[in-house]
Short mmCIF file of C-alpha atoms in Angstrom, two decimals:
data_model
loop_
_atom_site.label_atom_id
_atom_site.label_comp_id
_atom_site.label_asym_id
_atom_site.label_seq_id
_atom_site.Cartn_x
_atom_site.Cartn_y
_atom_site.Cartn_z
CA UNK A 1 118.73 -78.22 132.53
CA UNK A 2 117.02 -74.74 133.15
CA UNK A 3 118.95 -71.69 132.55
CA UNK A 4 120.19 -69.29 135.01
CA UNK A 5 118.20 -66.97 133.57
CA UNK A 6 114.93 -68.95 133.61
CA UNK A 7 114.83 -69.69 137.11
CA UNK A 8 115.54 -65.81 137.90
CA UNK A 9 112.54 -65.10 136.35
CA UNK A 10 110.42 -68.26 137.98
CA UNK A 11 112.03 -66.88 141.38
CA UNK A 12 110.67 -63.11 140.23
CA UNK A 13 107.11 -63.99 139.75
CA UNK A 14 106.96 -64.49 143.50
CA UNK A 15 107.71 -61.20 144.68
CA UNK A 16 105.45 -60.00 146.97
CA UNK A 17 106.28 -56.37 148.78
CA UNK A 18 105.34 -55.96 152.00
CA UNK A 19 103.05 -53.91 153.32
CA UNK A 20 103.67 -50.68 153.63
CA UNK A 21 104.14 -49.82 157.45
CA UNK A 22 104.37 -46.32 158.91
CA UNK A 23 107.35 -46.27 161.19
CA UNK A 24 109.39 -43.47 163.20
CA UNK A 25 111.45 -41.20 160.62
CA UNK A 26 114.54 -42.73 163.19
CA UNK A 27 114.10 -46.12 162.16
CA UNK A 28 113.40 -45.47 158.70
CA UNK A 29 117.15 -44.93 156.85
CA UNK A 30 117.88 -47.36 154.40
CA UNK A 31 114.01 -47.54 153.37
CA UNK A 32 111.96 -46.83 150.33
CA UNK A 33 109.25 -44.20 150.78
CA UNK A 34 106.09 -45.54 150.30
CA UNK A 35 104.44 -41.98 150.19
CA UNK A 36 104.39 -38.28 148.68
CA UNK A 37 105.35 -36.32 151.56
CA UNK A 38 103.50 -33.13 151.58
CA UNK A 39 104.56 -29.98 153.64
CA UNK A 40 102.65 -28.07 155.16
CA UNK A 41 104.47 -25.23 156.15
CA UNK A 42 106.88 -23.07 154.56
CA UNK A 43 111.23 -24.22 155.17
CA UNK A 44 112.13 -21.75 157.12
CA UNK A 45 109.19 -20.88 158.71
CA UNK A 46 110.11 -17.67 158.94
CA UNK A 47 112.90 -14.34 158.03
CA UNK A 48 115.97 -15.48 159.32
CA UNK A 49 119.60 -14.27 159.62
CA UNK A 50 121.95 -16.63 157.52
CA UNK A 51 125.12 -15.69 159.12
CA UNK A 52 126.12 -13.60 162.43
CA UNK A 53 126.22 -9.47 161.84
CA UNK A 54 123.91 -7.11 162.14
CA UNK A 55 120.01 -6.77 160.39
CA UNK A 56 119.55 -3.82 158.57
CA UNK A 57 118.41 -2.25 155.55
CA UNK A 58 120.06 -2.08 153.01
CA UNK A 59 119.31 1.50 152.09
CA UNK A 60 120.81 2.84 155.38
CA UNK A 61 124.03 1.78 154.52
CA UNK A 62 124.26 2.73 150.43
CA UNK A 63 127.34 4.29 150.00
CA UNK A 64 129.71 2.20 152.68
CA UNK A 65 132.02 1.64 149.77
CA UNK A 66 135.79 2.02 149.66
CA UNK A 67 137.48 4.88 147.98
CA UNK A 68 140.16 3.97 145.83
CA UNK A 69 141.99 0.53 146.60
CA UNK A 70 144.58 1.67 148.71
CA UNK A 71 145.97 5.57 150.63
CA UNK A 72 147.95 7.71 149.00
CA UNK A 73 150.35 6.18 152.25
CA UNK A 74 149.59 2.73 151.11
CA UNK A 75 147.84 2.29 153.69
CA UNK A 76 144.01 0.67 154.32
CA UNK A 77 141.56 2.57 151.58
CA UNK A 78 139.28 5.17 153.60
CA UNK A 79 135.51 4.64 153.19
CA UNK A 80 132.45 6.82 153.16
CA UNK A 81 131.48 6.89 157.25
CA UNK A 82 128.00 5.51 157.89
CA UNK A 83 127.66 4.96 162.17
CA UNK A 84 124.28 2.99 163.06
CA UNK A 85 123.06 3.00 166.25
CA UNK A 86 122.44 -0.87 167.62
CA UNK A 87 118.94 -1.37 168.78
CA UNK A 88 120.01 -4.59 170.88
CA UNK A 89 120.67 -8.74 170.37
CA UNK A 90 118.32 -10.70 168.65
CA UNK A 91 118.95 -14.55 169.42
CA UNK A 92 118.60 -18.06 167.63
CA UNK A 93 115.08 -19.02 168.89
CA UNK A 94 113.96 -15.33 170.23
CA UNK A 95 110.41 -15.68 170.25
CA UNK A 96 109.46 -12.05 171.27
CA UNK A 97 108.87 -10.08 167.77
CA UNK A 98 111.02 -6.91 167.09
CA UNK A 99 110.87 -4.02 164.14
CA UNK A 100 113.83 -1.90 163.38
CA UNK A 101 114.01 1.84 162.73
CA UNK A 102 115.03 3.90 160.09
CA UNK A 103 118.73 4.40 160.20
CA UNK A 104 118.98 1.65 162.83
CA UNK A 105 120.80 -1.71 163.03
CA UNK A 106 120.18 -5.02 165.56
CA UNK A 107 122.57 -7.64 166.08
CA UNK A 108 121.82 -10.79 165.04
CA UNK A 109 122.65 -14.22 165.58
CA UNK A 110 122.94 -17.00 162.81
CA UNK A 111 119.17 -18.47 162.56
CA UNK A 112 117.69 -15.56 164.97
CA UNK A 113 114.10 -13.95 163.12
CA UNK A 114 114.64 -10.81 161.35
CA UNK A 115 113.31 -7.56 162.68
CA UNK A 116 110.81 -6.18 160.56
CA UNK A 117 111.88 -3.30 157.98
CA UNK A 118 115.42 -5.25 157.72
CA UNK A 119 116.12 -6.74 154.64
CA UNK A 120 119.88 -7.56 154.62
CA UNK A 121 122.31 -9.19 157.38
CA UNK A 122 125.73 -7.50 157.45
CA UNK A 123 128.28 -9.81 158.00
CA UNK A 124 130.39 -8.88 161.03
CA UNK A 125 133.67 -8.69 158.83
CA UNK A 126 132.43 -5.51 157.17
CA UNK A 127 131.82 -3.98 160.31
CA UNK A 128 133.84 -2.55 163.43
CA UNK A 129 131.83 -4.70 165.18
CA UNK A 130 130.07 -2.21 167.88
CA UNK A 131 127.90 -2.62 169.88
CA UNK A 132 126.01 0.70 170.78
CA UNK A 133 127.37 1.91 167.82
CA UNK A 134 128.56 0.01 164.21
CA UNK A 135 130.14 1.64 162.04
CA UNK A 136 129.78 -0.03 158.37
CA UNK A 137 132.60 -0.57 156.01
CA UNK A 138 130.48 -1.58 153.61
CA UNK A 139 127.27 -1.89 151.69
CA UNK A 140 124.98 -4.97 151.18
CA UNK A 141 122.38 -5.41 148.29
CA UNK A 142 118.74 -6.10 150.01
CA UNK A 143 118.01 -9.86 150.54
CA UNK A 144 121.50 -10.52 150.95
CA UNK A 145 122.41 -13.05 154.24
CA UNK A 146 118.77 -13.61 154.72
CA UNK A 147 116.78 -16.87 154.53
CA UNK A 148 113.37 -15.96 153.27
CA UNK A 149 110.30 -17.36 154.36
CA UNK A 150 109.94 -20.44 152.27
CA UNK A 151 113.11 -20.63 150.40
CA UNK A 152 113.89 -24.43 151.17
CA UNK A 153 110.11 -25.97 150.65
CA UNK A 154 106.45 -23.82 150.38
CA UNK A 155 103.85 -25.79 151.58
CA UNK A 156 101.97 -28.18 149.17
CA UNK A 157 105.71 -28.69 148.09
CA UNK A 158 107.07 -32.56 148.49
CA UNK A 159 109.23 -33.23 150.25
CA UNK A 160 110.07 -36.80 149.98
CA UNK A 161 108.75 -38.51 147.02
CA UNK A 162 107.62 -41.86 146.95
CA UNK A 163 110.10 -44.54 145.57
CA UNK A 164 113.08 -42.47 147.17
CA UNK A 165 115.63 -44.89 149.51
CA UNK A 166 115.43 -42.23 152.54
CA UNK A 167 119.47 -41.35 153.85
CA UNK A 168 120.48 -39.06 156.06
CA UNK A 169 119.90 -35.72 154.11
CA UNK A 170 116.07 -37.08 154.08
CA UNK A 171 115.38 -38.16 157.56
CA UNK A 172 116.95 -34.57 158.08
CA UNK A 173 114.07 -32.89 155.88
CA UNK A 174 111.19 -35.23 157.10
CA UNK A 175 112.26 -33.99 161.03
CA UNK A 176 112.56 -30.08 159.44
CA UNK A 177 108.80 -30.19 158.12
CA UNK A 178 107.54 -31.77 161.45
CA UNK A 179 107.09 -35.34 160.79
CA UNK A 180 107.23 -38.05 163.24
CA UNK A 181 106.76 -40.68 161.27
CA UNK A 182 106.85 -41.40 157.63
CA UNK A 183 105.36 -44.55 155.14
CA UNK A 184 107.54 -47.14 154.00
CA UNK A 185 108.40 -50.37 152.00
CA UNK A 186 109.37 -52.63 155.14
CA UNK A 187 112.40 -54.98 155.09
CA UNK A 188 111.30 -58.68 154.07
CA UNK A 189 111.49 -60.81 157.30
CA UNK A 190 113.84 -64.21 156.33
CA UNK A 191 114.38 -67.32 157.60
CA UNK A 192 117.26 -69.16 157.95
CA UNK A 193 117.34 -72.83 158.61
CA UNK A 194 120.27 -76.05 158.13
CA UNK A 195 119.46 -79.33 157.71
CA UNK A 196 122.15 -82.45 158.62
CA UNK A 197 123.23 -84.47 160.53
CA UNK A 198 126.92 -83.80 160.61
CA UNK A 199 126.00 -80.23 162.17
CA UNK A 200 126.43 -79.14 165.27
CA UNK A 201 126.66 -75.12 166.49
CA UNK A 202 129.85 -73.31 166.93
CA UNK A 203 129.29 -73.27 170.47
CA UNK A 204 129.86 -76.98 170.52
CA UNK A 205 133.08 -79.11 169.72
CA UNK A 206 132.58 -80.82 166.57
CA UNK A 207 133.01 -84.81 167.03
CA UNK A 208 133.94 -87.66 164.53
CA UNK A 209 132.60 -87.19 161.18
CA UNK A 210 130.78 -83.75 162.21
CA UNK A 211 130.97 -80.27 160.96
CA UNK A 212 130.21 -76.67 162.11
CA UNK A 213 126.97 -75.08 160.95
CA UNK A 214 128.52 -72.52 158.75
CA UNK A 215 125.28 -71.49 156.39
CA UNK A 216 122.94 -70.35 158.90
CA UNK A 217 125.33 -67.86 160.12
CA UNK A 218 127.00 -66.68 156.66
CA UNK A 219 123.70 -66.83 154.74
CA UNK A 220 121.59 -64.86 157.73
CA UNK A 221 124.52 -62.07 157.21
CA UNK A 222 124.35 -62.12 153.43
CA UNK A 223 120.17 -61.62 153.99
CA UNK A 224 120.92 -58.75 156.18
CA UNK A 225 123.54 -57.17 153.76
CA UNK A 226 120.53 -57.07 151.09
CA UNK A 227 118.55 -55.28 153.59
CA UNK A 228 116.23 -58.22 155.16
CA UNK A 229 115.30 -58.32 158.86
CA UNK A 230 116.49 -61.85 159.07
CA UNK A 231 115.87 -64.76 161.51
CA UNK A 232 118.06 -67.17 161.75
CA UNK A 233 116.81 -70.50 163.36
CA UNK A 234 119.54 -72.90 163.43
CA UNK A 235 119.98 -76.78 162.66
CA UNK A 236 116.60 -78.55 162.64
CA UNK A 237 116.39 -82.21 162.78
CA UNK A 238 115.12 -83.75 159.55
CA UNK A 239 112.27 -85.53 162.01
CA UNK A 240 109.56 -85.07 159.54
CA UNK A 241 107.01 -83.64 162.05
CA UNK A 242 109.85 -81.79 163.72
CA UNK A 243 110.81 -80.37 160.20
CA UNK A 244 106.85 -79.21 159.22
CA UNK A 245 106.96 -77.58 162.13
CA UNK A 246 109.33 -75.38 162.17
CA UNK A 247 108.81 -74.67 158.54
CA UNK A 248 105.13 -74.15 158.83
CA UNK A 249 106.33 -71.73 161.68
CA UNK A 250 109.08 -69.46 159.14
CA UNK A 251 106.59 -69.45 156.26
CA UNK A 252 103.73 -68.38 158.49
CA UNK A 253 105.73 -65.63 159.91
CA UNK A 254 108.63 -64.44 157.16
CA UNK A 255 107.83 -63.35 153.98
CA UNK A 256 111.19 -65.13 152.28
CA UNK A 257 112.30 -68.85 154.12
CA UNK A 258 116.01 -70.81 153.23
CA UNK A 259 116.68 -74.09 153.43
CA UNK A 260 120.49 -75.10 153.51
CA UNK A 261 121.45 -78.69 152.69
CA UNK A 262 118.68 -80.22 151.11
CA UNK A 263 119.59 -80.68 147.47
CA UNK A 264 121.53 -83.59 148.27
CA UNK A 265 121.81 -87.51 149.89
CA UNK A 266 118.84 -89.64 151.46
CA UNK A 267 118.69 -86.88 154.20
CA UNK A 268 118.09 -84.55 151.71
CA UNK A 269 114.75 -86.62 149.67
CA UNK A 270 113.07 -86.73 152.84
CA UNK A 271 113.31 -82.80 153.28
CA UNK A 272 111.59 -82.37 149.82
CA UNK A 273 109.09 -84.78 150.93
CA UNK A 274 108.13 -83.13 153.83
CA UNK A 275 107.86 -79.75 152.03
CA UNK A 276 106.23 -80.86 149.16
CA UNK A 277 102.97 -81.87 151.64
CA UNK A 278 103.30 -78.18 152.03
CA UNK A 279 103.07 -76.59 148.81
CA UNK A 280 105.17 -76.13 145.43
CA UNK A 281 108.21 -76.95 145.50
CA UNK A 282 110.76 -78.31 142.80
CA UNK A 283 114.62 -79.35 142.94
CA UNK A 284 115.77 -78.81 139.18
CA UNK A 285 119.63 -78.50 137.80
CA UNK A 286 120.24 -75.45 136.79
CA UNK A 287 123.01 -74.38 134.39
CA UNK A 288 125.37 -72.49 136.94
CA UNK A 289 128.15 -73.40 138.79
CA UNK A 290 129.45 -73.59 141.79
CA UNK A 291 125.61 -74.66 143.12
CA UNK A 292 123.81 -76.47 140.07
CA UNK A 293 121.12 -77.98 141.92
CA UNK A 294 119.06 -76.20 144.10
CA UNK A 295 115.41 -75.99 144.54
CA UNK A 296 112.53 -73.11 145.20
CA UNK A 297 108.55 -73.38 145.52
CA UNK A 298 105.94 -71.57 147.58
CA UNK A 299 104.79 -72.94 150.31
CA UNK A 300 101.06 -72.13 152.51
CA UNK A 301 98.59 -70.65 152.46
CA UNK A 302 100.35 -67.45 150.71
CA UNK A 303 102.81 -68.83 148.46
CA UNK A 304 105.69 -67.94 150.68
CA UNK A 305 109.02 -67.87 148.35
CA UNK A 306 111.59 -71.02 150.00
CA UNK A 307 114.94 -71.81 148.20
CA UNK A 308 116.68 -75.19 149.11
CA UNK A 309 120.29 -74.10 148.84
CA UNK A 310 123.13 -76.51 148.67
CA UNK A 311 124.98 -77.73 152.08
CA UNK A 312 128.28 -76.36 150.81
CA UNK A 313 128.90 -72.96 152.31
CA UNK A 314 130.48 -71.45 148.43
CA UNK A 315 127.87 -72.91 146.82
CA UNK A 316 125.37 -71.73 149.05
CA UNK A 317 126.79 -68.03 149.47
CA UNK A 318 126.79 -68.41 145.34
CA UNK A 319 123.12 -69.19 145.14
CA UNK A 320 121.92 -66.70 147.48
CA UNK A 321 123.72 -64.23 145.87
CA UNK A 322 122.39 -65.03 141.85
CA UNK A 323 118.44 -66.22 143.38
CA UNK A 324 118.00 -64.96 146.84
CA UNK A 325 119.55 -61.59 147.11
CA UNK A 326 117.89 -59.99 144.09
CA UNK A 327 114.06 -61.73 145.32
CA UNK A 328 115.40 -59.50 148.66
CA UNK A 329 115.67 -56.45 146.86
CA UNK A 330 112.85 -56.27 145.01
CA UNK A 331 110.66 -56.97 147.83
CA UNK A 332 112.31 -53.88 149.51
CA UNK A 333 110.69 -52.21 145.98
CA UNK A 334 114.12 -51.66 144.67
CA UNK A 335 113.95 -50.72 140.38
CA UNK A 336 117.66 -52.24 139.73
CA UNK A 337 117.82 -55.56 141.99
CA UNK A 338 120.65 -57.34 140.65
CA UNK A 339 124.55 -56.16 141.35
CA UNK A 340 126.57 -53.20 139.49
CA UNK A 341 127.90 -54.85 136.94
CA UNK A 342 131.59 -53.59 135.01
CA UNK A 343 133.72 -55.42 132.40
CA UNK A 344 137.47 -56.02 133.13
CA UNK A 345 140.59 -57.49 131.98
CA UNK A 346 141.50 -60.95 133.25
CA UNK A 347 145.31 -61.18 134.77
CA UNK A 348 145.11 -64.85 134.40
CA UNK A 349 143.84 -67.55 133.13
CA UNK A 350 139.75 -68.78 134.10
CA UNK A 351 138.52 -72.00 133.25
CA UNK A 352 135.08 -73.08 133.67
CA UNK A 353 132.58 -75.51 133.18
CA UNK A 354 130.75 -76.20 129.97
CA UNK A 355 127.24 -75.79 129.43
CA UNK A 356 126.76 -73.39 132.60
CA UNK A 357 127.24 -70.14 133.29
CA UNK A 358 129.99 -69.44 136.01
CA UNK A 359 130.35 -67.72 139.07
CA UNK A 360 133.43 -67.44 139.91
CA UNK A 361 135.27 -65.36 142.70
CA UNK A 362 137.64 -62.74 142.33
CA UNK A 363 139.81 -59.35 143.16
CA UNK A 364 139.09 -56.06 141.12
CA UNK A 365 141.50 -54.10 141.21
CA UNK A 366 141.69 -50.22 138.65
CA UNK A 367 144.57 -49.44 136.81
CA UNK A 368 145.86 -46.25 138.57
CA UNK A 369 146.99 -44.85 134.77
CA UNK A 370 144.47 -46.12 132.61
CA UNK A 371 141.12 -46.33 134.65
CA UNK A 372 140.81 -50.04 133.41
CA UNK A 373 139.43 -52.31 135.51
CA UNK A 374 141.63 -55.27 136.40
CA UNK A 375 140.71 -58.76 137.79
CA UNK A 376 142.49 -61.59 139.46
CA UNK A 377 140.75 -64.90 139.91
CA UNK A 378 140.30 -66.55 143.02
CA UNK A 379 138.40 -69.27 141.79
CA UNK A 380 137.92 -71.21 138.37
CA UNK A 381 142.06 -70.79 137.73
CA UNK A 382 143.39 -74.00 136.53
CA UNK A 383 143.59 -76.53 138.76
CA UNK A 384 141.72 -74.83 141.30
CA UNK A 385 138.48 -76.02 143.89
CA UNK A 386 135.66 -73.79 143.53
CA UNK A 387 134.62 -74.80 147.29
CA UNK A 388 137.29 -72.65 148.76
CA UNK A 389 135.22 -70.67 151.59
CA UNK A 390 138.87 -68.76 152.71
CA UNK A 391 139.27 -67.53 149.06
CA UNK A 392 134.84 -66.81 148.99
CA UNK A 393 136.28 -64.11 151.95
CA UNK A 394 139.14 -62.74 150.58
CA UNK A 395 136.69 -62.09 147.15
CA UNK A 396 135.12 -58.72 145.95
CA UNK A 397 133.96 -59.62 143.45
CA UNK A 398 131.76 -62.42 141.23
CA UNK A 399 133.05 -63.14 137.49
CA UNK A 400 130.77 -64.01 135.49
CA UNK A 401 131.51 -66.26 132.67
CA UNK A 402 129.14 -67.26 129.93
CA UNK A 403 128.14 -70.99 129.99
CA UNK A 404 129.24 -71.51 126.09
CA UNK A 405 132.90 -70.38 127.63
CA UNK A 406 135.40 -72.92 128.82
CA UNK A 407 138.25 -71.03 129.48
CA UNK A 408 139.07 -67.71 129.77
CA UNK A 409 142.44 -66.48 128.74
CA UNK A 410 144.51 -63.94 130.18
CA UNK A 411 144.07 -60.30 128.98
CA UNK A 412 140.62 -61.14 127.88
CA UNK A 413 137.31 -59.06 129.22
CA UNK A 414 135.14 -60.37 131.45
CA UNK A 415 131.62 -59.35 133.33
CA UNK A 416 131.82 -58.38 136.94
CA UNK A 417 129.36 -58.05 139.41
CA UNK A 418 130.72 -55.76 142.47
CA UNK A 419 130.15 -57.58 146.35
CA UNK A 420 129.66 -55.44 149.06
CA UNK A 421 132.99 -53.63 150.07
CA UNK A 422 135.10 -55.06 153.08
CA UNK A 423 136.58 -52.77 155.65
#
């Protein structure tokens, strides 16, 4: 029996990244940038007023200062009078240049260019806010309000490096430099397939003896959740010429193809047949439970990555989850792959099977006073199925319980691995 560990690494050594593609900076969130980004002009482009007031400089009004804190009344302080005259507005996006006077102030708009000479906004507050005349109630220090020329990036700067996941606060600088469009890791296209005969699709009422085709649907969600661009085909009928066809078809055109329920039965032997015509592929037990037996080769002409995964849905969602999602995140060009990972106390009692490492669902929970992290079983408590799909839902979180463990007893610490957050 091959450890968990083993086959993560014989599942590694078939990453393949995508090709970089270039792709519009709106489609690109959530992607790794697969380039330096280089400016080529200065952030701002030019002077520019950083709030509303009035450009001016700063040695015209020297000396707007208060006297004293407060009247000998108690009233307002008085200040030393400086009157500008106002030269006119100067707008966000003025394009026509202006240059201020000695002794002269403009008003100015938040983003609008500077007139030349001024080297200081004064914000409106300190003003009387005139507008043939302003009188100043205070001074400003030179450069102060003022985005310079350059301040955010100078060109030859980057300004998105490669290897960074691009969020909002990036697509905003790629579109402030002037780029369209912008290099990066694609998502890995997967395909999702069921085999069986007892399935039919939800659209259909499930007779005698059949079941609905659960994997497709929650393993095609989990695959997008990782960040794949996922396909998700269906039931296929086990016809072996059908079944080479539509495989030959995903591995031809995804870079990542799964297989639900064929690691088990007759039905299941004649899948592994069919896809071992095709390439590499092996069924082993591995030392893990729920999902002990599953099976992964590379298949055409490139090696394309394809994981049998068991029929039941737990079991499946399990496997995906310790094989599948981290092979996803990698390709994406991800450096940490696998799940954040925390240790916390157990509130009761885990058992679990010997010889195999277990993955096991459960609520975290924090203490509010202590900061501990707390965790409630859902799955592996005594007594309990591990093939529960409603408790799989109600789960956020996978504990993780070393295969030379049986049972784990309350108050003990455990390993968790965080699942994406409901709600």
């Amino acid at each position: 029996m091959r450890s968990v560990e083993e086959q993560q690494a014989r599942v590694a050594s078939a990453a393949v990244a995508p090709r970089p593609v270039r792709v519009a900076i709106a489609e690109a969130q959530g992607l790794m940038c697969a380039e330096e980004v280089v400016t080529e002009r200065p952030l701002p482009g030019f002077d520019q007023a950083a709030i509303d007031g009035y450009a001016v400089r700063s040695v015209d009004v020297l000396g707007a200062e208060p006297i004293g804190d407060t009247a000998d009344d108690g009233g307002p302080a008085r200040v030393q009078e400086i009157v500008l005259p106002v030269m006119g507005l100067i707008e966000a996006g003025a394009r026509t240049p202006s240059r201020l006077q000695p002794r002269q102030a403009a008003r100015v708009q938040t983003g609008a260019p500077m007139p030349t000479l001024a080297d200081a906004v004064l914000p409106l507050r300190w003003t009387d806010g005139g507008d043939a005349r302003v009188r100043v109630l205070r001074s400003v220090r030179s450069g102060a309000y003022v985005r310079r020329t350059g301040d955010d990036v100078q060109p030859g700067d980057v300004a998105v490096r490669a290897g960074t996941i691009i969020g909002a606060a990036q697509v905003g600088l790629l579109a402030a430099v002037g780029r369209e469009r912008v290099l990066v890791h694609p998502r890995p296209r997967l395909s999702v397939l069921c085999v069986g005969g007892e399935l039919v699709d939800i659209s259909r009422t499930p007779g005698n003896g059949q079941v609905y085709d659960v994997n497709s649907y929650a393993l095609a969600a989990a695959a997008r959740d990782a960040g794949a661009e996922v396909n998700r085909v269906g039931i296929v009928d086990t016809d072996p010429k059908t079944l080479r066809d539509v495989v030959e078809g995903q591995v031809n055109r995804a870079e990542i193809v799964v297989i639900a329920g064929a690691v088990g039965g007759a039905a299941a032997e004649s899948v592994r047949t069919v896809l071992g015509e095709m390439g590499d592929m092996e069924v082993a037990r591995i030392a893990m439970h729920p999902g002990s037996v599953q099976g992964f080769g590379q298949l055409g002409r490139d090696g394309v990555p394809v994981f049998l995964l068991p029929a039941n849905p737990v079991s499946a969602l399990v496997v995906f989850e310790v094989m599948v999602r981290p092979l996803i995140r990698m390709s994406l060009g991800k450096r940490q792959p696998m799940r954040r990972v925390v240790q916390a106390r157990a509130l009761s009692p885990i058992t679990s099977v010997a010889g195999r490492k277990g993955f096991l669902r459960g609520q975290l929970m924090r203490d509010q006073d202590t900061g501990e992290y707390l965790v409630q079983a859902l799955g592996g408590a005594p007594g309990a199925s591990s093939h529960l799909l409603a408790t799989l839902a109600e789960a956020n979180c996978l504990v993780t319980v070393p295969s030379e463990t049986e049972e784990v007893r309350t108050g003990e610490i455990v390993d968790v691995a965080f699942l994406a957050q409901r709600g």
